[in-house]
């Protein structure tokens, strides 16, 4: 069995009112699916620094305090990518309007009814429901 290198990655579920920002992935892994903006952690970066950098690179949006929501092990080798240890953060929108950049084809805020109709990556809907249902407290 071939041992896979685990690549650290981050994403940010950005809450604005009763909407959550999602991006449509423009490249593998998960090309064409909607997910929280994020990407790989670069050498020497903290998870928080990487989350803020990736969010700004992909969407141009800044957020307040980051709250870790969960860690997910994502095996994307079938898509020609790596195995990722993804840390998902939650945060409230601070400033900026989402503009798709970097590897995102689209970036926008969606309400729950819209999100439920989108093709999503695994666990995205579960996290959205937790945030919109108030199970996770995000600082103002």
C-alpha atoms as a PDB file:
ATOM      1  CA  UNK A   1       0.000   0.000   0.000  1.00  0.00           C
ATOM      2  CA  UNK A   2       1.311   3.455  -0.936  1.00  0.00           C
ATOM      3  CA  UNK A   3       1.546   5.868   1.973  1.00  0.00           C
ATOM      4  CA  UNK A   4      -0.041   9.232   1.181  1.00  0.00           C
ATOM      5  CA  UNK A   5       1.406  12.514   2.375  1.00  0.00           C
ATOM      6  CA  UNK A   6      -1.216  14.452   4.269  1.00  0.00           C
ATOM      7  CA  UNK A   7      -1.434  18.085   3.164  1.00  0.00           C
ATOM      8  CA  UNK A   8      -2.742  20.643   5.679  1.00  0.00           C
ATOM      9  CA  UNK A   9      -5.574  22.786   4.298  1.00  0.00           C
ATOM     10  CA  UNK A  10      -8.109  25.286   5.598  1.00  0.00           C
ATOM     11  CA  UNK A  11     -11.505  26.667   4.665  1.00  0.00           C
ATOM     12  CA  UNK A  12     -13.732  29.397   6.075  1.00  0.00           C
ATOM     13  CA  UNK A  13     -17.522  29.331   6.440  1.00  0.00           C
ATOM     14  CA  UNK A  14     -18.340  33.055   6.332  1.00  0.00           C
ATOM     15  CA  UNK A  15     -21.667  34.076   7.861  1.00  0.00           C
ATOM     16  CA  UNK A  16     -23.375  37.345   6.871  1.00  0.00           C
ATOM     17  CA  UNK A  17     -26.818  37.710   8.383  1.00  0.00           C
ATOM     18  CA  UNK A  18     -28.665  34.491   7.460  1.00  0.00           C
ATOM     19  CA  UNK A  19     -26.433  33.755   4.447  1.00  0.00           C
ATOM     20  CA  UNK A  20     -23.206  31.820   4.037  1.00  0.00           C
ATOM     21  CA  UNK A  21     -20.519  32.428   1.422  1.00  0.00           C
ATOM     22  CA  UNK A  22     -19.706  29.555  -0.894  1.00  0.00           C
ATOM     23  CA  UNK A  23     -17.403  29.290  -3.901  1.00  0.00           C
ATOM     24  CA  UNK A  24     -17.696  26.978  -6.887  1.00  0.00           C
ATOM     25  CA  UNK A  25     -14.412  25.121  -7.259  1.00  0.00           C
ATOM     26  CA  UNK A  26     -12.717  25.787 -10.596  1.00  0.00           C
ATOM     27  CA  UNK A  27     -10.110  23.015 -10.272  1.00  0.00           C
ATOM     28  CA  UNK A  28      -9.651  19.581  -8.722  1.00  0.00           C
ATOM     29  CA  UNK A  29     -10.293  18.501  -6.113  1.00  0.00           C
ATOM     30  CA  UNK A  30     -14.057  18.972  -6.172  1.00  0.00           C
ATOM     31  CA  UNK A  31     -14.179  20.909  -9.467  1.00  0.00           C
ATOM     32  CA  UNK A  32     -17.703  22.226 -10.087  1.00  0.00           C
ATOM     33  CA  UNK A  33     -18.892  21.697  -6.513  1.00  0.00           C
ATOM     34  CA  UNK A  34     -19.730  24.439  -4.052  1.00  0.00           C
ATOM     35  CA  UNK A  35     -17.689  24.651  -0.868  1.00  0.00           C
ATOM     36  CA  UNK A  36     -16.342  27.109   1.651  1.00  0.00           C
ATOM     37  CA  UNK A  37     -13.411  29.139   0.286  1.00  0.00           C
ATOM     38  CA  UNK A  38      -9.989  27.855   1.260  1.00  0.00           C
ATOM     39  CA  UNK A  39      -6.902  25.972   0.205  1.00  0.00           C
ATOM     40  CA  UNK A  40      -3.512  24.659   1.224  1.00  0.00           C
ATOM     41  CA  UNK A  41      -1.501  25.891   4.166  1.00  0.00           C
ATOM     42  CA  UNK A  42       1.884  27.243   3.046  1.00  0.00           C
ATOM     43  CA  UNK A  43       5.141  26.469   4.864  1.00  0.00           C
ATOM     44  CA  UNK A  44       5.508  28.569   8.007  1.00  0.00           C
ATOM     45  CA  UNK A  45       1.855  29.691   8.107  1.00  0.00           C
ATOM     46  CA  UNK A  46      -0.447  29.166  11.038  1.00  0.00           C
ATOM     47  CA  UNK A  47      -3.841  27.689  10.216  1.00  0.00           C
ATOM     48  CA  UNK A  48      -5.494  31.055  10.956  1.00  0.00           C
ATOM     49  CA  UNK A  49      -3.054  32.971   8.747  1.00  0.00           C
ATOM     50  CA  UNK A  50      -3.625  30.479   5.921  1.00  0.00           C
ATOM     51  CA  UNK A  51      -7.403  30.741   6.322  1.00  0.00           C
ATOM     52  CA  UNK A  52      -7.347  34.543   6.101  1.00  0.00           C
ATOM     53  CA  UNK A  53      -4.923  34.499   3.132  1.00  0.00           C
ATOM     54  CA  UNK A  54      -6.915  31.912   1.183  1.00  0.00           C
ATOM     55  CA  UNK A  55     -10.184  33.730   1.869  1.00  0.00           C
ATOM     56  CA  UNK A  56      -8.719  37.017   0.625  1.00  0.00           C
ATOM     57  CA  UNK A  57      -7.104  35.386  -2.453  1.00  0.00           C
ATOM     58  CA  UNK A  58     -10.279  33.567  -3.491  1.00  0.00           C
ATOM     59  CA  UNK A  59     -12.925  36.151  -2.613  1.00  0.00           C
ATOM     60  CA  UNK A  60     -11.471  39.489  -1.460  1.00  0.00           C
ATOM     61  CA  UNK A  61     -13.477  39.243   1.771  1.00  0.00           C
ATOM     62  CA  UNK A  62     -12.160  39.909   5.282  1.00  0.00           C
ATOM     63  CA  UNK A  63     -13.629  38.336   8.423  1.00  0.00           C
ATOM     64  CA  UNK A  64     -13.591  38.843  12.171  1.00  0.00           C
ATOM     65  CA  UNK A  65     -12.487  36.213  14.683  1.00  0.00           C
ATOM     66  CA  UNK A  66     -12.011  32.683  13.333  1.00  0.00           C
ATOM     67  CA  UNK A  67     -13.595  29.813  15.257  1.00  0.00           C
ATOM     68  CA  UNK A  68     -12.396  26.257  14.480  1.00  0.00           C
ATOM     69  CA  UNK A  69     -15.432  24.127  13.595  1.00  0.00           C
ATOM     70  CA  UNK A  70     -13.938  20.747  12.665  1.00  0.00           C
ATOM     71  CA  UNK A  71     -11.115  18.796  11.091  1.00  0.00           C
ATOM     72  CA  UNK A  72     -11.818  16.548   8.117  1.00  0.00           C
ATOM     73  CA  UNK A  73      -9.561  14.030   6.417  1.00  0.00           C
ATOM     74  CA  UNK A  74     -10.294  14.280   2.686  1.00  0.00           C
ATOM     75  CA  UNK A  75      -8.832  11.720   0.296  1.00  0.00           C
ATOM     76  CA  UNK A  76      -8.777  13.308  -3.179  1.00  0.00           C
ATOM     77  CA  UNK A  77      -6.302  10.892  -4.775  1.00  0.00           C
ATOM     78  CA  UNK A  78      -9.046   9.555  -7.090  1.00  0.00           C
ATOM     79  CA  UNK A  79      -9.226  13.087  -8.563  1.00  0.00           C
ATOM     80  CA  UNK A  80      -5.450  13.210  -9.027  1.00  0.00           C
ATOM     81  CA  UNK A  81      -4.972  15.334  -5.929  1.00  0.00           C
ATOM     82  CA  UNK A  82      -3.721  14.620  -2.406  1.00  0.00           C
ATOM     83  CA  UNK A  83      -4.993  13.611   0.993  1.00  0.00           C
ATOM     84  CA  UNK A  84      -5.877  16.759   2.929  1.00  0.00           C
ATOM     85  CA  UNK A  85      -6.337  17.420   6.621  1.00  0.00           C
ATOM     86  CA  UNK A  86      -8.880  20.240   6.309  1.00  0.00           C
ATOM     87  CA  UNK A  87      -9.509  22.564   9.238  1.00  0.00           C
ATOM     88  CA  UNK A  88     -12.844  24.338   8.747  1.00  0.00           C
ATOM     89  CA  UNK A  89     -13.235  27.705  10.462  1.00  0.00           C
ATOM     90  CA  UNK A  90     -16.371  29.762  10.977  1.00  0.00           C
ATOM     91  CA  UNK A  91     -16.318  33.573  10.960  1.00  0.00           C
ATOM     92  CA  UNK A  92     -18.564  36.583  10.517  1.00  0.00           C
ATOM     93  CA  UNK A  93     -18.243  38.796   7.455  1.00  0.00           C
ATOM     94  CA  UNK A  94     -16.274  41.966   8.216  1.00  0.00           C
ATOM     95  CA  UNK A  95     -15.759  43.736   4.892  1.00  0.00           C
ATOM     96  CA  UNK A  96     -15.660  43.308   1.142  1.00  0.00           C
ATOM     97  CA  UNK A  97     -18.012  41.825  -1.426  1.00  0.00           C
ATOM     98  CA  UNK A  98     -17.128  38.359  -2.743  1.00  0.00           C
ATOM     99  CA  UNK A  99     -15.420  38.284  -6.126  1.00  0.00           C
ATOM    100  CA  UNK A 100     -14.323  34.919  -7.525  1.00  0.00           C
ATOM    101  CA  UNK A 101     -10.560  34.751  -8.003  1.00  0.00           C
ATOM    102  CA  UNK A 102      -7.693  32.242  -7.809  1.00  0.00           C
ATOM    103  CA  UNK A 103      -9.261  28.771  -8.245  1.00  0.00           C
ATOM    104  CA  UNK A 104     -12.903  29.793  -7.628  1.00  0.00           C
ATOM    105  CA  UNK A 105     -15.326  30.093 -10.592  1.00  0.00           C
ATOM    106  CA  UNK A 106     -18.004  31.817  -8.495  1.00  0.00           C
ATOM    107  CA  UNK A 107     -18.159  33.386  -5.030  1.00  0.00           C
ATOM    108  CA  UNK A 108     -21.402  34.567  -3.453  1.00  0.00           C
ATOM    109  CA  UNK A 109     -23.561  34.537  -0.351  1.00  0.00           C
ATOM    110  CA  UNK A 110     -26.424  32.037  -0.402  1.00  0.00           C
ATOM    111  CA  UNK A 111     -29.356  31.482   1.923  1.00  0.00           C
ATOM    112  CA  UNK A 112     -30.301  27.994   3.118  1.00  0.00           C
ATOM    113  CA  UNK A 113     -32.937  27.378   0.421  1.00  0.00           C
ATOM    114  CA  UNK A 114     -30.379  28.198  -2.303  1.00  0.00           C
ATOM    115  CA  UNK A 115     -27.634  26.111  -0.665  1.00  0.00           C
ATOM    116  CA  UNK A 116     -29.894  23.060  -0.472  1.00  0.00           C
ATOM    117  CA  UNK A 117     -30.214  23.133  -4.300  1.00  0.00           C
ATOM    118  CA  UNK A 118     -26.470  23.406  -5.039  1.00  0.00           C
ATOM    119  CA  UNK A 119     -24.052  20.540  -5.726  1.00  0.00           C
ATOM    120  CA  UNK A 120     -21.974  20.592  -2.528  1.00  0.00           C
ATOM    121  CA  UNK A 121     -18.803  19.013  -1.204  1.00  0.00           C
ATOM    122  CA  UNK A 122     -19.221  16.536   1.644  1.00  0.00           C
ATOM    123  CA  UNK A 123     -20.062  18.040   5.048  1.00  0.00           C
ATOM    124  CA  UNK A 124     -20.775  21.537   3.648  1.00  0.00           C
ATOM    125  CA  UNK A 125     -24.536  21.356   4.257  1.00  0.00           C
ATOM    126  CA  UNK A 126     -24.037  19.907   7.737  1.00  0.00           C
ATOM    127  CA  UNK A 127     -21.789  22.849   8.714  1.00  0.00           C
ATOM    128  CA  UNK A 128     -24.176  25.379   7.123  1.00  0.00           C
ATOM    129  CA  UNK A 129     -27.061  23.939   9.162  1.00  0.00           C
ATOM    130  CA  UNK A 130     -25.024  24.173  12.375  1.00  0.00           C
ATOM    131  CA  UNK A 131     -24.127  27.808  11.712  1.00  0.00           C
ATOM    132  CA  UNK A 132     -27.596  28.934  10.643  1.00  0.00           C
ATOM    133  CA  UNK A 133     -29.245  26.885  13.396  1.00  0.00           C
ATOM    134  CA  UNK A 134     -27.191  28.582  16.084  1.00  0.00           C
ATOM    135  CA  UNK A 135     -25.377  25.434  17.280  1.00  0.00           C
ATOM    136  CA  UNK A 136     -22.085  27.322  16.812  1.00  0.00           C
ATOM    137  CA  UNK A 137     -21.569  30.710  18.427  1.00  0.00           C
ATOM    138  CA  UNK A 138     -19.453  33.082  16.339  1.00  0.00           C
ATOM    139  CA  UNK A 139     -18.159  36.270  17.969  1.00  0.00           C
ATOM    140  CA  UNK A 140     -19.672  39.479  16.611  1.00  0.00           C
END
